[in-house]
Amino acid sequence: MGKVTGFLEFERLQEAAEDKRERIKHYREFVAHLNDEQAATQGARCMDCGTPFCMSGCPINNIIPDWNDLVYKQDWKNAIETLHSTNNFPEFTGRVCPAPCEEACVLRINEDPVGIKSIEHAIIDKGWDAGWVKPRPAARKTGKKVAVVGSGPAGLACAQQLARAGHAVVVFEKNDRIGGLLRYGIPDFKLEKAHIDRRLEQMAAEGVTFRTGTYVGNQRPGKGIPDWATGTIAAGKLLAEFDAVVLAGGAEQPRDLPVPGRELDGVHYAMEFLPLQNKRVAGDAGVPDLWATGKHVVIIGGGDTGSDCVGTSNRHGAKSVTQFELLARPEDPARNPVWPNWPLRLRTSSSHEEGANRDWSVATKAFIGEGGKVKELKAVRLEWKDGKMGEIPGSEFTLPADLVLLAMGFVSPVQSILDAFGVEKDARGNARAATEGRGSYSASVAKVFAAGDMRRGQSLVVWAIREGRQCARAVDEFLMGSSELPR
């Protein structure tokens, strides 16, 4: 460990952020990474615990105590090597991960935890700036071909690992750019897309081929699917041309709210709203004219997607922003600090700090319109008793709503893709595939594997990277009989 008494001497230091009154005027990232001295001081707080629970709290099992110590010693080059040994894309997780590692930190029991995420952020930015992040092409090719369907974090992690094992990898993406929900789901003020682009350059140099604008399935679905793709590839064609196929798409089927007035103009899924701003920031022409500017915006759903809608609406210049959550208000963090209570804590995002009226235990009853457009939302307050939800008599109310965004989570992957390959599904509509033992991540159809949201349902970027890496090892074992890729 770097400094035996570091956790006693130094306090946790938050990364500096631009003032909220200024940052809502643009779509750039507004959080600055720690400088070298600050990062070293934060690394000194790591206690090098006998059992490093931070590592088990991290889905990709980052070797956190080691790179904390290396940063304390200012050995940045070995720190980036250690970080990359478990995480293909720390510039993504260092920005958008909710950092369950920090909540598992032993210091968290009675003090502020080690700033693990901020140290990770500093390491990867230092690595890029110093030119240490370079392509790592395979020394020899295997002659095997793998198709990866979906270019989100699971698909990209899987593709990079397989390319480094020597396989010829082609990534298929229905959108016009690679990145999946990293590209079109996460706002630029949280993750600027240049971070994705330079990783794609690295992967291309390692031999990965990217095919955008290509929908994989037996036929293009109609209703609800935008005209993303210029081409379609049948599932059978992929199976015939490739030695293995990895299904790594996102959980893109949003949860709906079937109440009276749902058909009114102005009621949209969050993912009909958020990608449009990302396209505008990218400089695209002809982006549909859906804005929050000058509107009373109501966001239904209290998770990360809802928070992203808050931040985007404020940047548009919304007249008001209200966010509803069906569940009861979580406890204050000071009263509910550590595992196993971590999922139940109240969280306030940077977007919430920029301005939003948050309300809990609220159910939407109807949307009220005028001339075919939504104008009001009718809701009722709820009470929870013995785990059951009930409406409070006489608590109904209405509020202005010119734009309603449904951000209530995602129920499953797009079913047409799974149906095209004929894979078995679990009870939630995900591809059925085990994660342990020989044949892990294998779907019910020969040569087909599944990882990320396609297999486990809606989850975090860090879980997607883990599954992509583990799936790559399983595919490598299937193709070669054994694998030297890490799990």
Coordinates of C-alpha atoms in Angstrom, one line a residue:
M1 CA 0.0 0.0 0.0
G2 CA 1.1 3.5 -0.7
K3 CA 0.8 5.2 2.7
V4 CA -0.1 3.3 5.8
T5 CA -1.8 6.2 7.5
G6 CA -3.2 7.8 4.3
F7 CA -6.8 7.1 5.1
L8 CA -6.4 8.9 8.4
E9 CA -4.6 11.9 7.0
F10 CA -6.4 12.7 3.8
E11 CA -10.0 13.5 3.0
R12 CA -11.9 12.4 -0.1
L13 CA -11.7 15.0 -2.9
Q14 CA -14.5 15.3 -5.4
E15 CA -13.6 16.1 -9.0
A16 CA -14.1 19.7 -10.0
A17 CA -17.2 20.5 -12.0
E18 CA -18.2 23.6 -13.9
D19 CA -20.9 25.7 -12.3
K20 CA -24.4 24.5 -13.0
R21 CA -25.5 27.9 -14.3
E22 CA -22.8 27.7 -17.0
R23 CA -22.8 24.1 -17.9
I24 CA -26.5 24.0 -18.9
K25 CA -25.5 26.4 -21.7
H26 CA -23.6 23.7 -23.6
Y27 CA -23.4 19.9 -24.2
R28 CA -19.8 19.3 -23.4
E29 CA -18.4 17.3 -20.4
F30 CA -18.1 19.5 -17.4
V31 CA -16.2 17.3 -14.9
A32 CA -12.4 17.6 -14.8
H33 CA -10.2 14.7 -13.8
L34 CA -7.9 15.0 -10.8
N35 CA -4.4 16.4 -11.4
D36 CA -1.4 14.2 -10.7
E37 CA -0.9 15.4 -7.1
Q38 CA -4.6 15.1 -6.3
A39 CA -4.8 11.6 -7.7
A40 CA -1.7 10.5 -5.7
T41 CA -3.3 11.8 -2.5
Q42 CA -6.5 10.0 -3.2
G43 CA -4.6 6.8 -4.0
A44 CA -2.9 7.1 -0.6
R45 CA -6.3 6.7 1.1
C46 CA -6.5 3.1 -0.1
M47 CA -6.0 0.8 2.9
D48 CA -4.9 -2.3 0.9
C49 CA -7.5 -4.3 2.8
G50 CA -6.9 -8.0 3.4
T51 CA -10.1 -8.7 1.6
P52 CA -10.5 -5.9 -1.0
F53 CA -14.3 -5.8 -1.2
C54 CA -14.0 -3.0 -3.8
M55 CA -12.8 -5.6 -6.3
S56 CA -15.8 -7.9 -5.6
G57 CA -18.1 -4.9 -5.7
C58 CA -16.8 -4.1 -9.2
P59 CA -18.5 -6.3 -11.9
I60 CA -15.3 -6.5 -13.9
N61 CA -13.1 -7.1 -10.8
N62 CA -10.8 -4.2 -11.4
I63 CA -7.5 -4.7 -9.5
I64 CA -8.2 -1.5 -7.6
P65 CA -5.7 -1.6 -4.7
D66 CA -2.9 -2.2 -7.1
W67 CA -3.6 0.8 -9.3
N68 CA -4.4 3.0 -6.4
D69 CA -0.9 2.2 -5.0
L70 CA 0.7 2.8 -8.5
V71 CA -0.9 6.2 -8.8
Y72 CA 0.3 7.1 -5.3
K73 CA 3.8 6.3 -6.4
Q74 CA 3.2 8.2 -9.7
D75 CA 3.9 5.1 -11.8
W76 CA 1.2 6.0 -14.3
K77 CA 2.3 3.7 -17.1
N78 CA 2.0 0.5 -14.9
A79 CA -1.3 1.9 -13.5
I80 CA -2.8 2.1 -17.0
E81 CA -1.5 -1.4 -17.8
T82 CA -3.1 -2.8 -14.6
L83 CA -6.4 -1.0 -15.3
H84 CA -6.5 -2.2 -18.9
S85 CA -5.9 -5.8 -17.8
T86 CA -9.5 -6.0 -16.6
N87 CA -11.3 -3.2 -18.4
N88 CA -11.2 -2.5 -22.2
F89 CA -12.8 1.0 -21.8
P90 CA -12.0 2.7 -18.5
E91 CA -12.8 6.1 -20.2
F92 CA -16.4 5.0 -20.3
T93 CA -16.7 3.6 -16.8
G94 CA -14.6 6.4 -15.4
R95 CA -17.3 8.8 -16.5
V96 CA -20.7 7.0 -16.4
C97 CA -20.3 4.1 -13.9
P98 CA -22.3 4.5 -10.7
A99 CA -19.2 3.1 -8.9
P100 CA -20.5 0.2 -6.8
C101 CA -16.8 -0.4 -6.0
E102 CA -16.8 2.7 -3.8
E103 CA -19.9 1.6 -1.9
A104 CA -18.1 -1.7 -1.2
C105 CA -15.0 0.1 0.0
V106 CA -14.2 -0.9 3.6
L107 CA -13.5 2.8 4.4
R108 CA -17.1 3.5 3.5
I109 CA -18.3 1.8 6.7
N110 CA -17.6 5.0 8.7
E111 CA -15.9 7.5 6.4
D112 CA -16.1 8.7 2.8
P113 CA -14.8 5.9 0.5
V114 CA -11.7 6.0 -1.6
G115 CA -12.4 8.0 -4.8
I116 CA -11.9 5.0 -7.0
K117 CA -13.8 6.3 -10.0
S118 CA -12.0 9.6 -10.0
I119 CA -8.6 7.8 -9.9
E120 CA -9.7 5.6 -12.8
H121 CA -10.8 8.7 -14.7
A122 CA -7.4 10.3 -14.1
I123 CA -5.4 7.1 -15.1
I124 CA -7.1 6.6 -18.5
D125 CA -7.0 10.3 -19.4
K126 CA -3.3 10.3 -18.5
G127 CA -2.8 7.2 -20.6
W128 CA -4.4 8.7 -23.7
D129 CA -2.5 12.1 -23.3
A130 CA 0.8 10.3 -22.9
G131 CA 0.2 8.1 -26.0
W132 CA 0.3 4.9 -24.1
V133 CA -3.0 3.5 -25.4
K134 CA -2.0 1.9 -28.7
P135 CA -3.4 -0.9 -30.9
R136 CA -2.5 -4.4 -29.9
P137 CA -3.0 -6.5 -33.0
A138 CA -2.7 -10.3 -32.7
A139 CA 0.7 -11.8 -33.5
R140 CA -0.9 -14.4 -35.7
K141 CA -4.4 -14.9 -37.2
T142 CA -6.5 -18.0 -36.6
G143 CA -8.5 -18.0 -39.8
K144 CA -11.8 -18.0 -37.8
K145 CA -14.5 -15.4 -38.5
V146 CA -16.8 -14.0 -35.8
A147 CA -19.9 -11.8 -36.3
V148 CA -20.8 -9.5 -33.4
V149 CA -24.3 -8.1 -33.6
G150 CA -24.5 -4.8 -31.7
S151 CA -21.9 -2.2 -31.0
G152 CA -22.6 -1.1 -27.5
P153 CA -20.1 -1.8 -24.7
A154 CA -20.7 -5.5 -24.6
G155 CA -20.3 -5.9 -28.4
L156 CA -17.2 -3.7 -28.5
A157 CA -15.5 -5.4 -25.6
C158 CA -16.2 -8.8 -27.1
A159 CA -15.0 -7.8 -30.5
Q160 CA -11.7 -6.3 -29.2
Q161 CA -10.9 -9.4 -27.1
L162 CA -11.6 -11.7 -30.0
A163 CA -9.5 -9.6 -32.4
R164 CA -6.6 -9.7 -30.0
A165 CA -6.9 -13.5 -30.0
G166 CA -6.4 -13.5 -33.7
H167 CA -9.9 -13.9 -35.0
A168 CA -11.4 -11.9 -37.9
V169 CA -14.2 -9.9 -36.3
V170 CA -17.0 -8.0 -38.0
V171 CA -19.3 -5.8 -35.9
F172 CA -22.8 -5.1 -37.3
E173 CA -24.7 -2.0 -36.2
K174 CA -28.1 -0.9 -37.4
N175 CA -27.5 2.8 -36.7
D176 CA -25.3 5.1 -38.8
R177 CA -22.5 5.2 -36.2
I178 CA -20.8 2.6 -34.0
G179 CA -21.4 2.8 -30.2
G180 CA -24.9 1.6 -29.4
L181 CA -26.3 3.3 -26.3
L182 CA -22.9 4.8 -25.6
R183 CA -23.4 6.8 -28.8
Y184 CA -27.1 7.5 -28.8
G185 CA -28.3 6.9 -25.2
I186 CA -25.8 8.7 -23.0
P187 CA -25.8 12.5 -23.4
D188 CA -22.6 14.2 -24.6
F189 CA -22.4 16.2 -21.4
K190 CA -21.8 12.9 -19.6
L191 CA -19.7 11.2 -22.3
E192 CA -18.3 13.1 -25.3
K193 CA -18.3 10.8 -28.4
A194 CA -14.7 11.5 -29.2
H195 CA -13.9 9.0 -26.5
I196 CA -15.7 6.3 -28.5
D197 CA -14.2 7.4 -31.8
R198 CA -10.6 7.0 -30.7
R199 CA -11.3 3.5 -29.3
L200 CA -12.8 2.6 -32.7
E201 CA -9.6 3.7 -34.4
Q202 CA -7.6 1.5 -32.0
M203 CA -9.9 -1.5 -32.7
A204 CA -9.8 -0.9 -36.5
A205 CA -6.0 -1.0 -36.3
E206 CA -6.3 -4.3 -34.4
G207 CA -8.3 -5.8 -37.3
V208 CA -12.0 -5.3 -36.3
T209 CA -14.3 -4.4 -39.2
F210 CA -17.4 -2.2 -38.6
R211 CA -20.5 -2.4 -40.7
T212 CA -23.0 0.3 -39.9
G213 CA -26.5 0.8 -41.2
T214 CA -27.1 -2.9 -41.3
Y215 CA -30.1 -4.6 -39.6
V216 CA -29.6 -8.2 -38.7
G217 CA -32.7 -10.3 -38.9
N218 CA -34.8 -12.2 -41.4
Q219 CA -36.9 -9.1 -42.2
R220 CA -37.0 -5.5 -41.2
P221 CA -39.5 -5.0 -38.4
G222 CA -42.0 -2.3 -39.2
K223 CA -43.9 -0.6 -36.5
G224 CA -41.8 1.4 -34.0
I225 CA -38.5 0.8 -35.8
P226 CA -37.0 4.0 -37.4
D227 CA -35.5 3.7 -40.8
W228 CA -32.0 3.3 -39.4
A229 CA -30.6 0.6 -41.7
T230 CA -29.9 0.8 -45.4
G231 CA -29.3 -2.9 -45.5
T232 CA -30.6 -6.2 -44.0
I233 CA -28.7 -9.4 -43.4
A234 CA -30.6 -12.6 -42.6
A235 CA -29.7 -14.6 -39.6
G236 CA -29.1 -17.7 -41.8
K237 CA -26.6 -15.8 -43.9
L238 CA -24.5 -14.8 -40.8
L239 CA -24.6 -18.4 -39.6
A240 CA -23.4 -19.6 -43.0
E241 CA -20.6 -17.1 -43.4
F242 CA -19.2 -17.0 -39.8
D243 CA -17.8 -19.5 -37.5
A244 CA -19.6 -17.9 -34.5
V245 CA -22.2 -15.2 -34.0
V246 CA -22.4 -13.1 -30.8
L247 CA -25.7 -11.4 -30.1
A248 CA -24.8 -8.3 -28.1
G249 CA -27.5 -5.8 -28.7
G250 CA -29.1 -3.6 -26.1
A251 CA -32.4 -4.0 -24.1
E252 CA -34.2 -1.6 -26.4
Q253 CA -37.8 -2.5 -25.8
P254 CA -39.0 0.3 -23.5
R255 CA -41.7 -0.1 -20.8
D256 CA -44.9 1.6 -21.9
L257 CA -47.6 3.3 -19.9
P258 CA -51.0 2.3 -21.3
V259 CA -53.2 5.0 -19.7
P260 CA -55.9 7.2 -21.4
G261 CA -54.3 9.8 -23.6
R262 CA -51.2 7.8 -24.4
E263 CA -51.7 8.4 -28.1
L264 CA -51.5 12.2 -27.8
D265 CA -48.8 14.2 -29.5
G266 CA -46.1 15.1 -27.0
V267 CA -46.0 11.8 -25.2
H268 CA -42.7 10.1 -26.1
Y269 CA -40.4 7.4 -24.9
A270 CA -37.1 8.8 -23.5
M271 CA -35.2 7.1 -26.3
E272 CA -37.2 8.9 -28.9
F273 CA -36.0 12.1 -27.3
L274 CA -32.4 11.6 -26.1
P275 CA -30.7 10.3 -29.3
L276 CA -32.0 13.4 -31.3
Q277 CA -29.8 15.7 -29.2
N278 CA -26.8 13.5 -29.6
K279 CA -27.3 13.6 -33.4
R280 CA -27.6 17.4 -33.3
V281 CA -24.3 17.6 -31.3
A282 CA -22.7 15.4 -33.9
G283 CA -23.7 17.9 -36.6
D284 CA -26.4 15.7 -38.3
A285 CA -28.8 17.5 -40.6
G286 CA -32.5 16.8 -40.8
V287 CA -32.9 15.8 -37.1
P288 CA -36.6 15.6 -36.2
D289 CA -37.8 18.7 -34.4
L290 CA -38.5 17.4 -30.9
W291 CA -37.4 19.9 -28.2
A292 CA -38.2 20.7 -24.6
T293 CA -37.7 24.4 -25.2
G294 CA -40.3 26.6 -23.5
K295 CA -42.3 23.5 -22.4
H296 CA -43.6 22.1 -19.2
V297 CA -41.7 18.8 -19.2
V298 CA -42.8 15.8 -17.1
I299 CA -40.5 12.8 -16.9
I300 CA -41.9 9.5 -15.6
G301 CA -39.3 7.3 -14.2
G302 CA -36.6 8.1 -11.6
G303 CA -33.5 6.2 -12.9
D304 CA -30.5 7.2 -15.0
T305 CA -32.5 7.6 -18.2
G306 CA -34.9 10.0 -16.5
S307 CA -32.0 11.9 -15.1
D308 CA -30.5 12.3 -18.6
C309 CA -33.9 13.6 -19.8
V310 CA -33.7 16.2 -17.0
G311 CA -30.3 17.4 -18.0
T312 CA -31.2 17.6 -21.7
S313 CA -34.5 19.4 -21.0
N314 CA -32.7 22.0 -18.9
R315 CA -30.2 22.6 -21.7
H316 CA -33.1 23.0 -24.2
G317 CA -34.5 25.7 -21.9
A318 CA -37.6 24.0 -20.6
K319 CA -40.1 26.2 -18.8
S320 CA -40.3 23.6 -16.0
V321 CA -39.0 20.0 -15.4
T322 CA -40.8 17.6 -13.1
Q323 CA -39.7 14.0 -12.5
F324 CA -42.0 11.3 -11.0
E325 CA -41.1 8.0 -9.4
L326 CA -43.6 5.3 -8.6
L327 CA -41.7 4.0 -5.6
A328 CA -41.4 5.7 -2.2
R329 CA -38.7 8.3 -1.6
P330 CA -35.4 6.5 -0.6
E331 CA -33.7 7.3 2.6
D332 CA -31.1 9.9 3.0
P333 CA -27.6 8.5 2.4
A334 CA -26.4 9.4 5.9
R335 CA -29.1 7.1 7.4
N336 CA -28.6 4.3 4.9
P337 CA -24.9 4.3 3.9
V338 CA -23.6 0.9 3.0
W339 CA -24.2 -2.6 1.7
P340 CA -26.7 -4.2 1.6
N341 CA -28.7 -0.9 1.6
W342 CA -26.8 0.6 -1.4
P343 CA -29.6 0.1 -3.9
L344 CA -32.1 1.9 -1.6
R345 CA -30.2 5.1 -1.1
L346 CA -31.4 8.5 -2.4
R347 CA -29.3 9.6 -5.3
T348 CA -29.0 13.1 -6.7
S349 CA -27.4 13.3 -10.1
S350 CA -25.6 16.4 -11.5
S351 CA -28.7 16.8 -13.8
H352 CA -30.9 17.0 -10.7
E353 CA -28.6 19.6 -9.2
E354 CA -29.2 21.7 -12.4
G355 CA -32.9 21.9 -11.6
A356 CA -35.9 19.6 -11.4
N357 CA -39.0 19.1 -9.3
R358 CA -38.7 15.5 -8.0
D359 CA -41.6 13.7 -6.5
W360 CA -42.1 10.1 -5.3
S361 CA -45.0 7.7 -4.8
V362 CA -46.8 9.1 -7.7
A363 CA -48.8 7.2 -10.4
T364 CA -49.9 8.7 -13.7
K365 CA -53.6 8.2 -14.3
A366 CA -54.1 9.9 -17.7
F367 CA -52.8 12.4 -20.2
I368 CA -55.2 15.2 -21.0
G369 CA -55.0 16.8 -24.4
E370 CA -56.3 19.7 -26.5
G371 CA -56.3 19.6 -30.3
G372 CA -54.5 16.2 -30.3
K373 CA -51.6 17.5 -28.2
V374 CA -50.9 16.7 -24.5
K375 CA -51.5 19.7 -22.2
E376 CA -51.9 18.2 -18.7
L377 CA -51.1 15.1 -16.7
K378 CA -53.4 13.6 -14.2
A379 CA -51.8 11.7 -11.3
V380 CA -52.5 10.3 -7.9
R381 CA -50.4 9.8 -4.8
L382 CA -49.6 6.4 -3.5
E383 CA -48.9 4.7 -0.2
W384 CA -46.9 1.6 0.3
K385 CA -48.0 -0.9 3.1
D386 CA -46.5 -4.3 3.5
G387 CA -44.8 -4.0 0.1
K388 CA -48.1 -3.3 -1.7
M389 CA -49.0 -0.2 -3.5
G390 CA -52.4 1.6 -3.0
E391 CA -53.8 4.9 -4.1
I392 CA -54.5 7.5 -1.4
P393 CA -58.2 8.6 -1.6
G394 CA -58.7 12.2 -2.6
S395 CA -55.0 12.7 -3.6
E396 CA -55.5 13.1 -7.4
F397 CA -54.0 16.2 -8.9
T398 CA -53.1 17.6 -12.4
L399 CA -50.2 19.6 -13.6
P400 CA -49.2 21.3 -16.9
A401 CA -47.4 19.0 -19.4
D402 CA -46.5 20.0 -22.9
L403 CA -43.9 17.2 -23.2
V404 CA -44.1 13.9 -21.4
L405 CA -41.1 11.5 -21.5
L406 CA -41.5 7.9 -20.5
A407 CA -38.3 6.7 -18.8
M408 CA -39.5 3.7 -16.9
G409 CA -36.8 1.2 -18.0
F410 CA -36.5 -1.4 -20.7
V411 CA -38.2 -4.8 -20.7
S412 CA -36.2 -6.8 -23.2
P413 CA -34.1 -6.8 -26.3
V414 CA -35.8 -6.4 -29.7
Q415 CA -37.6 -9.7 -30.1
S416 CA -37.3 -10.0 -33.9
I417 CA -33.6 -10.5 -33.7
L418 CA -33.8 -13.4 -31.2
D419 CA -36.7 -14.9 -33.2
A420 CA -34.6 -14.6 -36.4
F421 CA -31.9 -16.8 -34.9
G422 CA -34.5 -19.1 -33.1
V423 CA -32.8 -18.9 -29.7
E424 CA -34.6 -19.9 -26.6
K425 CA -35.6 -17.0 -24.3
D426 CA -36.0 -16.7 -20.6
A427 CA -39.1 -15.5 -18.8
R428 CA -38.2 -11.8 -19.4
G429 CA -37.6 -12.2 -23.2
N430 CA -33.8 -12.3 -23.0
A431 CA -31.6 -14.8 -24.8
R432 CA -31.2 -17.8 -22.5
A433 CA -27.5 -18.5 -21.9
A434 CA -25.6 -19.7 -18.8
T435 CA -22.5 -17.9 -17.7
E436 CA -20.6 -20.7 -15.9
G437 CA -18.9 -23.9 -17.1
R438 CA -18.1 -25.2 -20.5
G439 CA -20.2 -23.6 -23.2
S440 CA -20.9 -20.5 -21.2
Y441 CA -22.7 -17.7 -23.0
S442 CA -23.8 -20.2 -25.6
A443 CA -27.4 -19.8 -26.8
S444 CA -29.6 -22.7 -27.7
V445 CA -28.6 -22.6 -31.3
A446 CA -25.2 -23.9 -32.4
K447 CA -22.5 -21.2 -33.0
V448 CA -24.7 -18.5 -31.4
F449 CA -23.6 -16.7 -28.2
A450 CA -25.3 -13.9 -26.2
A451 CA -23.9 -11.3 -23.9
G452 CA -24.7 -8.0 -22.2
D453 CA -28.3 -6.6 -22.2
M454 CA -29.3 -9.2 -24.8
R455 CA -28.6 -11.9 -22.3
R456 CA -29.1 -10.3 -18.8
G457 CA -31.5 -7.5 -19.5
Q458 CA -31.2 -3.8 -18.9
S459 CA -28.0 -3.2 -16.9
L460 CA -24.9 -1.0 -16.5
V461 CA -22.1 -0.2 -18.9
V462 CA -19.6 -2.0 -16.5
W463 CA -21.7 -5.2 -16.6
A464 CA -21.8 -5.0 -20.4
I465 CA -18.0 -4.8 -20.6
R466 CA -17.7 -7.8 -18.2
E467 CA -20.1 -9.9 -20.2
G468 CA -18.5 -9.0 -23.5
R469 CA -15.0 -10.0 -22.2
Q470 CA -16.3 -13.3 -20.7
C471 CA -18.3 -14.1 -23.8
A472 CA -15.1 -13.5 -25.9
R473 CA -13.3 -16.1 -23.9
A474 CA -16.2 -18.6 -24.3
V475 CA -16.2 -18.0 -28.1
D476 CA -12.4 -18.4 -28.3
E477 CA -12.7 -21.7 -26.4
F478 CA -15.4 -22.9 -28.8
L479 CA -13.3 -22.0 -31.8
M480 CA -9.9 -23.1 -30.6
G481 CA -10.5 -25.7 -27.9
S482 CA -8.9 -23.5 -25.2
S483 CA -8.4 -19.8 -24.6
E484 CA -5.7 -17.6 -23.0
L485 CA -8.1 -14.6 -22.9
P486 CA -8.9 -13.5 -19.3
R487 CA -12.3 -13.9 -17.9

